[in-house]
Tab-separated table of C-alpha atoms in Angstrom:
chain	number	residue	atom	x	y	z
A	9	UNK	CA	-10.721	15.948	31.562
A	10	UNK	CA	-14.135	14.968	33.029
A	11	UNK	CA	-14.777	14.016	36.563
A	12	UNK	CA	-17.689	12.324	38.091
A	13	UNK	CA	-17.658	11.095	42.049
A	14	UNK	CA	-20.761	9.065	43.322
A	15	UNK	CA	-21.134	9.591	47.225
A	16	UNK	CA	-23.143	6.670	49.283
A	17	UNK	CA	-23.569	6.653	52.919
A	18	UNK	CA	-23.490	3.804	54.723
A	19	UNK	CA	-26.018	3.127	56.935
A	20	UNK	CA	-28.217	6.364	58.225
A	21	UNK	CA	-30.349	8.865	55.738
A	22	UNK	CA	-29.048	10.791	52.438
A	23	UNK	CA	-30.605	12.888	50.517
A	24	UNK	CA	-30.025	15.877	48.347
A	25	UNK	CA	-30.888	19.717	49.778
A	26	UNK	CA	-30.341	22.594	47.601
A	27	UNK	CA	-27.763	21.319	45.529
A	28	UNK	CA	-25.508	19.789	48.130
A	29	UNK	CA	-25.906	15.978	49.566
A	30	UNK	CA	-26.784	15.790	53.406
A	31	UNK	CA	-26.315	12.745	55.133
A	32	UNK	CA	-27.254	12.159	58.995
A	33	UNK	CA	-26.103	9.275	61.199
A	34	UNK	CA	-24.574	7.138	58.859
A	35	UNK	CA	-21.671	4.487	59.788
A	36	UNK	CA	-19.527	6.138	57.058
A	37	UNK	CA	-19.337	7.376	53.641
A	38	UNK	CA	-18.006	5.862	50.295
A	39	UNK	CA	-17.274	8.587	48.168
A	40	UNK	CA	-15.829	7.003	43.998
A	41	UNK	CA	-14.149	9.328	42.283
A	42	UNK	CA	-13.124	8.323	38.378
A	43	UNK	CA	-11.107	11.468	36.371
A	44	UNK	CA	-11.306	10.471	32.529
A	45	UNK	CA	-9.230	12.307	29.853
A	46	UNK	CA	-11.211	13.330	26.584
A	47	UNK	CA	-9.908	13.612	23.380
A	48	UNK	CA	-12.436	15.860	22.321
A	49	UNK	CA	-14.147	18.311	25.195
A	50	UNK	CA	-17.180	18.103	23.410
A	51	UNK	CA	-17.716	14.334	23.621
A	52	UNK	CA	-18.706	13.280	27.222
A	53	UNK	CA	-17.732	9.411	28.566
A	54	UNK	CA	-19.980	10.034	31.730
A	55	UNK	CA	-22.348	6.670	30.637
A	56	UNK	CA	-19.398	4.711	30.948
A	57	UNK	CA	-17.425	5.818	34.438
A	58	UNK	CA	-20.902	5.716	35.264
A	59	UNK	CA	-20.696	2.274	34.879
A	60	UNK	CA	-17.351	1.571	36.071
A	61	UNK	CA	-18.219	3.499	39.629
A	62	UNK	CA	-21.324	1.382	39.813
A	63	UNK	CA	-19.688	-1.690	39.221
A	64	UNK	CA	-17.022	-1.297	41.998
A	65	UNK	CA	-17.809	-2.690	45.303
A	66	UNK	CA	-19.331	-0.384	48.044
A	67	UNK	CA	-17.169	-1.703	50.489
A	68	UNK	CA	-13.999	0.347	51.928
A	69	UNK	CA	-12.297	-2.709	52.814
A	70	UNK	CA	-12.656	-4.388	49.925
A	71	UNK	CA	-11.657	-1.702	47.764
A	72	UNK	CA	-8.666	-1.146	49.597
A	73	UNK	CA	-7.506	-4.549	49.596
A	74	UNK	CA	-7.446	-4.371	46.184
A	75	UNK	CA	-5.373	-1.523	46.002
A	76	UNK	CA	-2.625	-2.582	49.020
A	77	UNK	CA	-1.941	-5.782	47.405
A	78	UNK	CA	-0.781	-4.174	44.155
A	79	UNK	CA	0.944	-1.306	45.857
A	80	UNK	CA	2.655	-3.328	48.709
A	81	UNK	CA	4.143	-5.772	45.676
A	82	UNK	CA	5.745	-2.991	44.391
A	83	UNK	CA	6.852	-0.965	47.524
A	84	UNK	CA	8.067	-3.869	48.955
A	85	UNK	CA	10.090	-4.836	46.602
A	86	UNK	CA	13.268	-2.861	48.081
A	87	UNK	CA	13.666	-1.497	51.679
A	88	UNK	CA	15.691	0.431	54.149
A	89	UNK	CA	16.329	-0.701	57.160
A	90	UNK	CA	18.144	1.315	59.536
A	91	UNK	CA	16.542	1.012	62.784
A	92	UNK	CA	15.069	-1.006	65.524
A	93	UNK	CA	11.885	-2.676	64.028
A	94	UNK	CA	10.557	-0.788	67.429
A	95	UNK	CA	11.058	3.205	65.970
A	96	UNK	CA	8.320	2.041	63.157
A	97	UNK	CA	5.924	2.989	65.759
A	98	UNK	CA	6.760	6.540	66.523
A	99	UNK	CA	4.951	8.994	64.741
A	100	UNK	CA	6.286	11.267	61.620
A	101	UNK	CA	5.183	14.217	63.557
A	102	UNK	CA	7.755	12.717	66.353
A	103	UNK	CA	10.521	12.037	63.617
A	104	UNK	CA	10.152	15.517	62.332
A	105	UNK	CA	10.231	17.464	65.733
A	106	UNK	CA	12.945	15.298	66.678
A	107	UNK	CA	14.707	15.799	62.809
A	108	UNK	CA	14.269	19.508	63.618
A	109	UNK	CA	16.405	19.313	66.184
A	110	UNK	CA	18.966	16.586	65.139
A	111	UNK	CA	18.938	16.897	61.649
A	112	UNK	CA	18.532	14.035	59.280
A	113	UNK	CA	18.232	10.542	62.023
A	114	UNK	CA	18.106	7.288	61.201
A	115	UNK	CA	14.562	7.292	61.095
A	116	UNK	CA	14.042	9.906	59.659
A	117	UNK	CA	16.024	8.850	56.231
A	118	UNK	CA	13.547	5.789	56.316
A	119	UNK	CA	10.817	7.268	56.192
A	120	UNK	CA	11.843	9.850	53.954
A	121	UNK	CA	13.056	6.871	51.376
A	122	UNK	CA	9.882	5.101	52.208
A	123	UNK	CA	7.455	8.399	51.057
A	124	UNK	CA	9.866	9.285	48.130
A	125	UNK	CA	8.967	5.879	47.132
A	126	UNK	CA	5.844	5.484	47.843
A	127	UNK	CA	5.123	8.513	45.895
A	128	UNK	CA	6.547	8.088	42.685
A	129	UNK	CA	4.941	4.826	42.797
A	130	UNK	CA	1.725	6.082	43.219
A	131	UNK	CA	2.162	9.134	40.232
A	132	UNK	CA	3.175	6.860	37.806
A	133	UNK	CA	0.389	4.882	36.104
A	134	UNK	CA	-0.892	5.741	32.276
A	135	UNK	CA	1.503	8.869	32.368
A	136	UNK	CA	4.260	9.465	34.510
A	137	UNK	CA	4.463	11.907	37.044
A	138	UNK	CA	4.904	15.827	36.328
A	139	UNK	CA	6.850	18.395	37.547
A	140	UNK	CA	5.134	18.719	40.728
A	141	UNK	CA	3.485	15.382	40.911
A	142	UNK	CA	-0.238	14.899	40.796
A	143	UNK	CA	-1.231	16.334	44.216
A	144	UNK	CA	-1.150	20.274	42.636
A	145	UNK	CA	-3.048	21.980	44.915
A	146	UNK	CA	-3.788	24.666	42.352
A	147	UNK	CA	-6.008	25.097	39.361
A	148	UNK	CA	-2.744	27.041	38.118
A	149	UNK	CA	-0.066	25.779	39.234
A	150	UNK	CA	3.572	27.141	38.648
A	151	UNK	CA	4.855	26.075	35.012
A	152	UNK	CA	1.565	24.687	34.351
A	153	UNK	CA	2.597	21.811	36.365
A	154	UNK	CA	3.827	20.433	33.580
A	155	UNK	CA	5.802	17.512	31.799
A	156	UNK	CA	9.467	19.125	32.095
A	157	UNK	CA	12.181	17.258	31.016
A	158	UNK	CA	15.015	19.894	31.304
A	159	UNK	CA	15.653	18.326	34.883
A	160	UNK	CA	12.320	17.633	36.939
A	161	UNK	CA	10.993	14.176	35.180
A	162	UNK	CA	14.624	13.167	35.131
A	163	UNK	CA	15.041	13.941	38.543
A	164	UNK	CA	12.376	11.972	39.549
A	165	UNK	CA	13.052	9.032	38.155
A	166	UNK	CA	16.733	8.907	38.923
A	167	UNK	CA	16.051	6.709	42.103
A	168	UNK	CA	13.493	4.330	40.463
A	169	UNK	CA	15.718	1.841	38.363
A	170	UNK	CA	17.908	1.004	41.773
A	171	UNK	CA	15.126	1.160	43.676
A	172	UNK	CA	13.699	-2.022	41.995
A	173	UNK	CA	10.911	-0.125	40.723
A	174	UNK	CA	9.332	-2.456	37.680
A	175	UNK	CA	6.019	-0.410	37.318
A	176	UNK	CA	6.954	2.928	37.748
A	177	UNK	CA	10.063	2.350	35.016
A	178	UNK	CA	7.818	0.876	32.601
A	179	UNK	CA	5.330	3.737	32.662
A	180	UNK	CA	8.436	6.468	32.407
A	181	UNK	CA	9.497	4.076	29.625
A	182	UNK	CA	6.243	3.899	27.980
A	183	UNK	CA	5.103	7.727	28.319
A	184	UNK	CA	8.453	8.894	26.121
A	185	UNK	CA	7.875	5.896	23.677
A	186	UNK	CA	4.260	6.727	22.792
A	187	UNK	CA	5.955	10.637	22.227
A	188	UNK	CA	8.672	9.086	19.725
A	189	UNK	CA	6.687	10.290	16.678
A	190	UNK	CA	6.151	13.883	17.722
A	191	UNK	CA	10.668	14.132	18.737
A	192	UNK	CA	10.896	12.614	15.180
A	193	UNK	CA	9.159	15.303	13.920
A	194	UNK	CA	10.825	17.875	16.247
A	195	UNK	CA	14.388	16.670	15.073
A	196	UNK	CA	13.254	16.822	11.250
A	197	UNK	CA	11.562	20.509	11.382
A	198	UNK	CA	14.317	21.542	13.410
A	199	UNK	CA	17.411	20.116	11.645
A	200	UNK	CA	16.073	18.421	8.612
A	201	UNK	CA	17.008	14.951	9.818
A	202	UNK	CA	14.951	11.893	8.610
A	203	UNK	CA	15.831	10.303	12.290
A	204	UNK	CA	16.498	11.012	15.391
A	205	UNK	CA	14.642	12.994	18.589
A	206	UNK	CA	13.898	16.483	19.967
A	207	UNK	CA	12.229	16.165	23.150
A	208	UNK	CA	9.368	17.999	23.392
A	209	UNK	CA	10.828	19.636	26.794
A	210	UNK	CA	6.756	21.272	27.622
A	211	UNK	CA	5.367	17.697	26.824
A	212	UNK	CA	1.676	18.058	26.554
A	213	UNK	CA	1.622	13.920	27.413
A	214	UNK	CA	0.216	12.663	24.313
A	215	UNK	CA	2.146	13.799	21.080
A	216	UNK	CA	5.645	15.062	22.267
A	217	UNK	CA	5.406	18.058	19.608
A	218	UNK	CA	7.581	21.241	20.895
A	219	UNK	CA	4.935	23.500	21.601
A	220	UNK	CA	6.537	25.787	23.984
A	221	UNK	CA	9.451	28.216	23.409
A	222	UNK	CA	10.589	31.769	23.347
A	223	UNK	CA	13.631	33.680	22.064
A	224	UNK	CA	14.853	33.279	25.941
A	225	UNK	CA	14.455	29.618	26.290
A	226	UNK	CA	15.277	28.118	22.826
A	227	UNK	CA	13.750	23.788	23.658
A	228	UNK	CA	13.735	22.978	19.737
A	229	UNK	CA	17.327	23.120	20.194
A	230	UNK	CA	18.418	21.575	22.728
A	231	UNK	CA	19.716	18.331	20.865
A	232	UNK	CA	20.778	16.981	24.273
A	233	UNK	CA	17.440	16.687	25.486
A	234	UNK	CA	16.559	13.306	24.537
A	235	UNK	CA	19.808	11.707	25.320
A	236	UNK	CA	19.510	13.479	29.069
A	237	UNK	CA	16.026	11.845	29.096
A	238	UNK	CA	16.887	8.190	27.714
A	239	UNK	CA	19.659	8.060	30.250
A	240	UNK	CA	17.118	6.006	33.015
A	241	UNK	CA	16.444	3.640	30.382
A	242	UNK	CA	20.025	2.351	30.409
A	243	UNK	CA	20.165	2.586	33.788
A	244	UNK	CA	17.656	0.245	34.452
A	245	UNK	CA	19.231	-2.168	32.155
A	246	UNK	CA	22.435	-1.696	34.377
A	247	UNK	CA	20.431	-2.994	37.042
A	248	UNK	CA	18.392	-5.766	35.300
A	249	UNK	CA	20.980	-6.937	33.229
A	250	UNK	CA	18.191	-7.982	30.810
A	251	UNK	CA	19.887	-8.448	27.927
A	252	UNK	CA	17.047	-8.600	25.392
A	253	UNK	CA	15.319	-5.350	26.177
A	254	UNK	CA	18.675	-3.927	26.070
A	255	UNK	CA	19.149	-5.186	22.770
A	256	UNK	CA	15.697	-4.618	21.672
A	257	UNK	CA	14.274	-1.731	23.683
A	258	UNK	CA	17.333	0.325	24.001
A	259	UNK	CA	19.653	0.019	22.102
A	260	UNK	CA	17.342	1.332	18.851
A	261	UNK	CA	16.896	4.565	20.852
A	262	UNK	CA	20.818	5.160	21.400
A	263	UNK	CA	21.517	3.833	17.393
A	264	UNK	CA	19.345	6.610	15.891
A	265	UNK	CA	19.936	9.481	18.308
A	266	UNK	CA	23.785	9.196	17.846
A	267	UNK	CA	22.845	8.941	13.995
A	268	UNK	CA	21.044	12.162	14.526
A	269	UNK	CA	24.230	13.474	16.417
A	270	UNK	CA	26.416	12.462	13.290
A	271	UNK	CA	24.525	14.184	10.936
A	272	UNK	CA	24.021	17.774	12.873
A	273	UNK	CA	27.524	17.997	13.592
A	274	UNK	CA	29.306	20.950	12.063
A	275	UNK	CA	32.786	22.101	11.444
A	276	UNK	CA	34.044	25.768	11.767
A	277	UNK	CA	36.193	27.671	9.671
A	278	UNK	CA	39.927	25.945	11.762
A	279	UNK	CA	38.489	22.488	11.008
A	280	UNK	CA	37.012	22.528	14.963
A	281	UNK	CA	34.041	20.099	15.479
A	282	UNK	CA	30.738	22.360	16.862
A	283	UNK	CA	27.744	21.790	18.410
A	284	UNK	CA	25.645	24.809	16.928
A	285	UNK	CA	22.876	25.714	17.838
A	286	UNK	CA	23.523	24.476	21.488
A	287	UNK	CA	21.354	25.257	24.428
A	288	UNK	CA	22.016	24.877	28.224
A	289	UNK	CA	18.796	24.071	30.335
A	290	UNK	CA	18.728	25.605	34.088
A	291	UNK	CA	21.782	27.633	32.791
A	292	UNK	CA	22.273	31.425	32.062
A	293	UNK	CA	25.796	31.861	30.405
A	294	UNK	CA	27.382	35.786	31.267
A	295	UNK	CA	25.962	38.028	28.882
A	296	UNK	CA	22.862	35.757	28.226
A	297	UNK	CA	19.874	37.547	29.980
A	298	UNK	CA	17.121	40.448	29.992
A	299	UNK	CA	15.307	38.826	27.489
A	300	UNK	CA	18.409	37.781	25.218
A	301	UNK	CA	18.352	33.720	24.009
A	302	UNK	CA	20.089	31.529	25.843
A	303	UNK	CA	21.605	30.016	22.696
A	304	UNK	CA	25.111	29.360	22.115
A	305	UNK	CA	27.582	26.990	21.112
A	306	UNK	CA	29.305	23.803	22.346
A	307	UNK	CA	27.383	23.637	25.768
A	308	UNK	CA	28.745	21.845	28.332
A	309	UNK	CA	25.462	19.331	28.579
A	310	UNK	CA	25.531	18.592	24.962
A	311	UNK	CA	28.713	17.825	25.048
A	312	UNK	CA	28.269	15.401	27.968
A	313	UNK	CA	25.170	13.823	26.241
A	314	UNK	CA	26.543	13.582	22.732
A	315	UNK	CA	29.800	11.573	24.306
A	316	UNK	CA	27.675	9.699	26.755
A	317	UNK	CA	25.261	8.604	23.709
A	318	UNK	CA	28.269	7.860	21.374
A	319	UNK	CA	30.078	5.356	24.302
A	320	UNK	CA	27.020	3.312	25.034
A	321	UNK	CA	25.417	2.969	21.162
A	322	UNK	CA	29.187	1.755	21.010
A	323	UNK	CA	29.250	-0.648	23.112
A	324	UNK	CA	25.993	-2.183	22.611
A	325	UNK	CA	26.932	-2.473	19.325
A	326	UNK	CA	29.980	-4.385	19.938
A	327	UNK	CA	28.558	-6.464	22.680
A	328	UNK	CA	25.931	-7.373	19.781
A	329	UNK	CA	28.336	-7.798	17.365
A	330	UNK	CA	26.423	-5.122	15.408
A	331	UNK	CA	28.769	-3.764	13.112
A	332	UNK	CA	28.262	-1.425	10.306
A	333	UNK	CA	29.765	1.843	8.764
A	334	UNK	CA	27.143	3.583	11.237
A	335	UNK	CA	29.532	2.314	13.927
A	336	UNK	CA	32.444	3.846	12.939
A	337	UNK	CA	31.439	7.013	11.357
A	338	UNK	CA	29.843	7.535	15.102
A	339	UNK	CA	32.940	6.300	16.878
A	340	UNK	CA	35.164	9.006	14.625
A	341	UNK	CA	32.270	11.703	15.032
A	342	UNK	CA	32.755	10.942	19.101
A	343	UNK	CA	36.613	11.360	19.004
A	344	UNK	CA	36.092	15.038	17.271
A	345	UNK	CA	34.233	16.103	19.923
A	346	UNK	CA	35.412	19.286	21.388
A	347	UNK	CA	36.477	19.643	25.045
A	348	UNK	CA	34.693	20.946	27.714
A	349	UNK	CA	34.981	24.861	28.139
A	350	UNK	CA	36.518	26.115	31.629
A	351	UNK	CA	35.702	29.681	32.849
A	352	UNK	CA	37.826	32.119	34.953
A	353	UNK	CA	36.288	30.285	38.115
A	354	UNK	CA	37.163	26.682	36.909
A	355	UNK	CA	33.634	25.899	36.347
């Protein structure tokens, strides 16, 4: 990434002292700030977010207009209301000290809905938002503040499809679609498939490739990853009820990856249907630790995906009258699924 911020005071004197910019009795101070990725680090674009800072307005106002109308569309577009139109002019440092001592109020879960909106609308743009958002205030944060789709993306995104939340849905849709090539080729190196996805769970935001793994936490194979992931796109049908990007859009997705499930499938020696290798994110089975992999068999995720993707490629397909031999060699792989393992503690 490159960075280049143009500072202008308004009003009063500016000038430049020993490397840093002093400015004396000035109104106030417009300070631009445009972050550009490269593709190469060699190759600078400073010329042209030269350009694009110069040819915004120096005006506060007028740049923030700009901004609130497109923000307020969106955060507007679904509220919670819970409260006297009065208690919208305490203070949050009021509704926490009084949250502190009350636990969650009334007020307090609206503004709390409010920010958790308001944030993931403002991290999602060209890319969605990372594990820990874009305000890292590190230069290292923890897991590289990173793409992680094991649970964190997912989780954020869980609350944007009911939450009316056009923009931010279309950029989690978009980031994973511009990554379908590199889980293509993650599902073909890993289990010779010619479709199908593995998530690349470290995504580096641009190619999807799995890039990062160890003998402890084995990514290439989860095969539930991408099901776990594609999950919000259904959703958000389920709440639009668009018909046509179901059709179009998602349905695709869940055709192939249950293809993919089909065809990686295995049987052991009693004739017993197995998901091997299987891998369980977030979870360390007994025995499983000190540095051992965290592969195993049958995991209770994968199972969950692989049914969950088999019942709604299903239905689409039947609600689209889209009937092939595809349909019912999924529908027969779905039924051999095995059952969900229960441990001494009923887990």
């Amino acid at each position: 990434f490159e960075t280049l911020t143009t500072v202008k005071a308004i009003n009063g004197t500016q000038q430049l002292e020993n490397g840093a910019v002093v400015i004396e009795d000035a109104d106030e101070v417009l300070i631009k700030t445009k972050i550009n990725y490269l593709d190469d680090a060699a190759k600078t674009n400073r010329p042209d977010i030269r350009k694009y800072l110069d040819e915004l307005p120096d005006n506060y106002q007028a740049l923030f207009a700009k901004h609130a109308s497109i923000h307020a569309a969106m955060f507007n577009t679904v509220q919670l209301v819970l409260t006297d139109p009065s208690e919208s002019a305490r203070t949050n440092d009021d509704v926490l000290t009084e949250a502190a001592a009350k636990g969650a109020t009334p007020v307090f879960l609206e503004r709390a809905h409010a920010m958790g909106g308001y944030h993931l609308m403002a991290a999602a743009g060209e890319y969605f938002s990372p594990l820990q958002g874009i305000w890292g205030a590190s230069w290292n944060p923890a897991w590289f503040g990173g793409f992680v789709f094991d649970s964190n993306v997912n989780l954020q995104i869980a609350g944007a499809p009911m939450g009316n939340m056009n923009g931010v849905m279309e950029s989690y849709m978009q980031f994973l679609e511009r990554q379908l090539p590199g889980f293509r080729l993650n599902a073909k190196k890993t289990y010779g498939v010619d479709q199908g996805f593995i998530i690349g769970h470290y995504s580096d935001q641009r190619n999807g490739y799995s890039i990062r793994y160890n003998q402890t936490h084995a990514w290439p194979f989860w095969s539930g990853g991408f099901g776990w992931n594609l999950r919000p796109f259904y959703d958000y049908y389920l709440t639009n009820r668009n018909e046509e990007f179901l059709r179009t859009r998602v349905y695709p997705l869940y055709k192939e990856l249950a293809n993919m499930y089909v065809a990686i499938l295995q049987k052991d020696k009693n004739g017993e249907t197995m998901i091997i290798p299987s891998f369980s994110p977030e979870n360390t089975p007994a025995g499983h630790f000190k540095g051992k992999s965290k592969l195993t068999y049958n995991s209770t995720i994968d199972i969950a995906v692989f049914k969950e993707v088999f019942r709604i490629a299903g239905e689409t397909a039947r609600k689209f009258n889209m009937h092939d031999k595809e349909v019912e060699q999924r529908q027969k792989a779905s039924n051999s699924l095995p059952a969900y393992r229960i441990n001494t503690d009923g887990g």
